[in-house]
CSV table of C-alpha atoms in Angstrom, one decimal:
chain,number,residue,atom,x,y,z
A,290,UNK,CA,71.3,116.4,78.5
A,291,UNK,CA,73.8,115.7,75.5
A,292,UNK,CA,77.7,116.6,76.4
A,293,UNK,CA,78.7,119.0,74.3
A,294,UNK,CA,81.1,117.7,71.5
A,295,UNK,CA,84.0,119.8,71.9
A,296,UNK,CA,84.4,119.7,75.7
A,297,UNK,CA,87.9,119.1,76.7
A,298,UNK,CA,87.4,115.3,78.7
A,299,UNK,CA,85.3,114.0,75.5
A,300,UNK,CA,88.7,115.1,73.4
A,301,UNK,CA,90.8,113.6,76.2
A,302,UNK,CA,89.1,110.6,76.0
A,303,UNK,CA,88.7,109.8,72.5
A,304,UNK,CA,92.4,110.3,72.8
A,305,UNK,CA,93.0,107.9,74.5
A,306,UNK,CA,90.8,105.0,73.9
A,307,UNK,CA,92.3,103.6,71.2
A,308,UNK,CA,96.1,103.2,73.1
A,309,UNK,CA,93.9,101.8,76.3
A,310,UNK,CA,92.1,99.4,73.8
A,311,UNK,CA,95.3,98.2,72.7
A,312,UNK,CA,97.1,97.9,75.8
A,313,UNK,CA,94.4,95.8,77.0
A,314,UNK,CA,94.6,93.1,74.1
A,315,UNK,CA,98.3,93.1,74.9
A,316,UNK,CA,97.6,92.4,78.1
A,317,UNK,CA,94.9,89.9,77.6
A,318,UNK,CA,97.2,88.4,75.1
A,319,UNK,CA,99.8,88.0,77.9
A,320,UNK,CA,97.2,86.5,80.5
A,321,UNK,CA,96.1,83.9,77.6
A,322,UNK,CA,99.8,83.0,77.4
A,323,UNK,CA,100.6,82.6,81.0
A,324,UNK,CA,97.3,80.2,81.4
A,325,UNK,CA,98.8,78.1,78.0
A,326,UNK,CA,102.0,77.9,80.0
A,327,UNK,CA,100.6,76.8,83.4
A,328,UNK,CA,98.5,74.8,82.1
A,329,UNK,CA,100.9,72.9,79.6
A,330,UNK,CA,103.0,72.7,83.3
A,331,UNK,CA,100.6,71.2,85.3
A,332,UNK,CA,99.8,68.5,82.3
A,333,UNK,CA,103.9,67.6,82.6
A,334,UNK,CA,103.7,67.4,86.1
A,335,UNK,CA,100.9,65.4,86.1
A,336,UNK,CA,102.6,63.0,83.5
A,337,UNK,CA,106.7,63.4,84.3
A,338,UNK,CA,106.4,64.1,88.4
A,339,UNK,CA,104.7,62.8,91.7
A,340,UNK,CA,102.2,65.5,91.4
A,341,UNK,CA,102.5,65.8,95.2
A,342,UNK,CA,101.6,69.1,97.0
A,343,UNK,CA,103.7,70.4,99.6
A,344,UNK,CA,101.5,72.9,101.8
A,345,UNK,CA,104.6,75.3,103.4
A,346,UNK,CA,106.2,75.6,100.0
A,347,UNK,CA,106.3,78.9,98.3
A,348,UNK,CA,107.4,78.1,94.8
A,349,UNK,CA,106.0,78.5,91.3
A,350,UNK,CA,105.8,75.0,90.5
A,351,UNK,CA,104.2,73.8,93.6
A,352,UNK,CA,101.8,76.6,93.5
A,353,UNK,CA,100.5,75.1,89.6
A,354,UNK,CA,100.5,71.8,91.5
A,355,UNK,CA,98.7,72.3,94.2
A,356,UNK,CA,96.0,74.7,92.5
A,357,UNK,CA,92.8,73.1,90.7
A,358,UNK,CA,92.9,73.5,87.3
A,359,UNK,CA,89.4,75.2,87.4
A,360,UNK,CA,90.5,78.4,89.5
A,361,UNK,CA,93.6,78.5,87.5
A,362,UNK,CA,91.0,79.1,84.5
A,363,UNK,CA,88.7,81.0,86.6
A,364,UNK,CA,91.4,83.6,88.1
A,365,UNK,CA,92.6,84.0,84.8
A,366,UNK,CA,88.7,85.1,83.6
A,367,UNK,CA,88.6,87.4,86.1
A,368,UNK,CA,92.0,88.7,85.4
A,369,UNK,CA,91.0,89.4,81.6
A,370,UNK,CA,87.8,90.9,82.9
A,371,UNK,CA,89.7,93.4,84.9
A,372,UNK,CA,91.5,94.2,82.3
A,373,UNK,CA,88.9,94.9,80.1
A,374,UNK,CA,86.7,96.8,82.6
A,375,UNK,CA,90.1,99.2,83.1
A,376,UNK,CA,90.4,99.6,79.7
A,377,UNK,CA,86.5,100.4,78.9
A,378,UNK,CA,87.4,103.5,81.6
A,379,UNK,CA,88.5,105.4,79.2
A,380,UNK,CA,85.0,105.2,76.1
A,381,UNK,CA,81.9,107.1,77.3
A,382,UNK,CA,79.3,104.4,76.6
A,383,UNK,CA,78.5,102.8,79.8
A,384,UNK,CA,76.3,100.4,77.8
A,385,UNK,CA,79.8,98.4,76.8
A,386,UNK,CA,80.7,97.4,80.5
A,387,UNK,CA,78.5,94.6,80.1
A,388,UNK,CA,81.1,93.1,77.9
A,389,UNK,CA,83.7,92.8,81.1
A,390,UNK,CA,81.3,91.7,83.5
A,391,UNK,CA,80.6,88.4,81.6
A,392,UNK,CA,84.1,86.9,82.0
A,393,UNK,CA,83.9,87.9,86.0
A,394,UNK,CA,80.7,85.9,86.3
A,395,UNK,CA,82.0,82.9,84.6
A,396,UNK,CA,85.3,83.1,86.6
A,397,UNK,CA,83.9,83.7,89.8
A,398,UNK,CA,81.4,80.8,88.9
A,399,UNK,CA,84.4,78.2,87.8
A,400,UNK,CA,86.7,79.2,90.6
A,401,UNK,CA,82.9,78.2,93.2
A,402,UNK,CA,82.9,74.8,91.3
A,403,UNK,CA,86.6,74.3,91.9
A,404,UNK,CA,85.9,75.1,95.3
A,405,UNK,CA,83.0,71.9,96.0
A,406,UNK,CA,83.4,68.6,97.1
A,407,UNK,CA,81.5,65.9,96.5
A,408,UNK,CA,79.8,66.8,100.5
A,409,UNK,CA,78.9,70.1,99.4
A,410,UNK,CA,75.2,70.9,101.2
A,411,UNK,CA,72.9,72.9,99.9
A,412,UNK,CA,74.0,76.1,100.3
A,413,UNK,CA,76.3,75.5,97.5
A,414,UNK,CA,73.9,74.7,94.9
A,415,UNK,CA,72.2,77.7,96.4
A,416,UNK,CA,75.1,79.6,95.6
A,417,UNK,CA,75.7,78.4,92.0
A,418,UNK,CA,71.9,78.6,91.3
A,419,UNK,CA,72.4,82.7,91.9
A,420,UNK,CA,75.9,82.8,90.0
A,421,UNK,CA,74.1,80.7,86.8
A,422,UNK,CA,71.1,83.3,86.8
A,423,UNK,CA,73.5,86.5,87.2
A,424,UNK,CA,75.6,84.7,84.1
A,425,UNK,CA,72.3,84.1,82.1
A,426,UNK,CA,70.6,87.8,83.1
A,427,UNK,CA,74.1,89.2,81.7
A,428,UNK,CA,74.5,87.4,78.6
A,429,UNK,CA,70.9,88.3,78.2
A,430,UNK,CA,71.2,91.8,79.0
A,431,UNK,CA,74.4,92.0,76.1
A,432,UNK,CA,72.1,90.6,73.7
A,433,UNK,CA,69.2,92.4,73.6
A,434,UNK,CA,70.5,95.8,75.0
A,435,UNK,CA,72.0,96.7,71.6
């Protein structure tokens, strides 16, 4: 069943896709910077400082410090991802929510490698096994769904 052209949500919505499109670069834009900036941080720390991690510590600098630099990448992927998946809300293709789900795979698969130790078991490589077939089915799905 086709939705009829003039129905009030389809106007509504192509109203206000393009704003939500934009609001999400912004946004993405803004994550992009704040990963330049931590990263660039944790570089000078590692260079100019002790590069020591304090565990009761609450602060912003300790908190680059102490965090790998893998889940800083990886919560930043996933970040961007949710902000594309909230701005995609709001275009009636569901065919274009592959695009979002991409990112969250790869972040969710860095922030699992930022997470293993050189003891990791088996169930680890279990783990990343499924996450690296999830990340190929998607990028596999975007490609040849068009």
């Amino acid at each position: 069943m086709e939705p009829d052209p003039q129905h009030p949500a389809l106007s509504l919505t192509r109203a206000l896709e393009r704003p939500a499109q934009t609001l999400a670069m912004v946004a993405q834009m803004l994550v992009g910077l704040g990963l330049f900036v931590a990263l660039v941080l944790k570089v000078y720390m590692l260079i100019f400082s002790d590069h020591v991690c304090e565990p009761d510590s609450q602060t912003l600098g300790n908190m680059i410090r102490c965090t790998p630099l893998l889940a800083l990448i990886a919560h930043s992927l996933i970040l961007v991802a949710g902000v594309r998946l909230a701005a995609l809300m709001f275009s009636p293709p569901p065919v274009r929510l592959l695009g979002p789900l991409l990112p969250a795979v790869s972040g969710v698969v860095l922030l699992a490698l930022s997470s293993l130790t050189l003891a990791a078991e088996w169930q680890a490589a279990l783990i990343l096994g499924v996450l690296f077939a999830g990340l190929g089915a998607l990028a596999a799905a975007q490609r040849f769904w068009r």
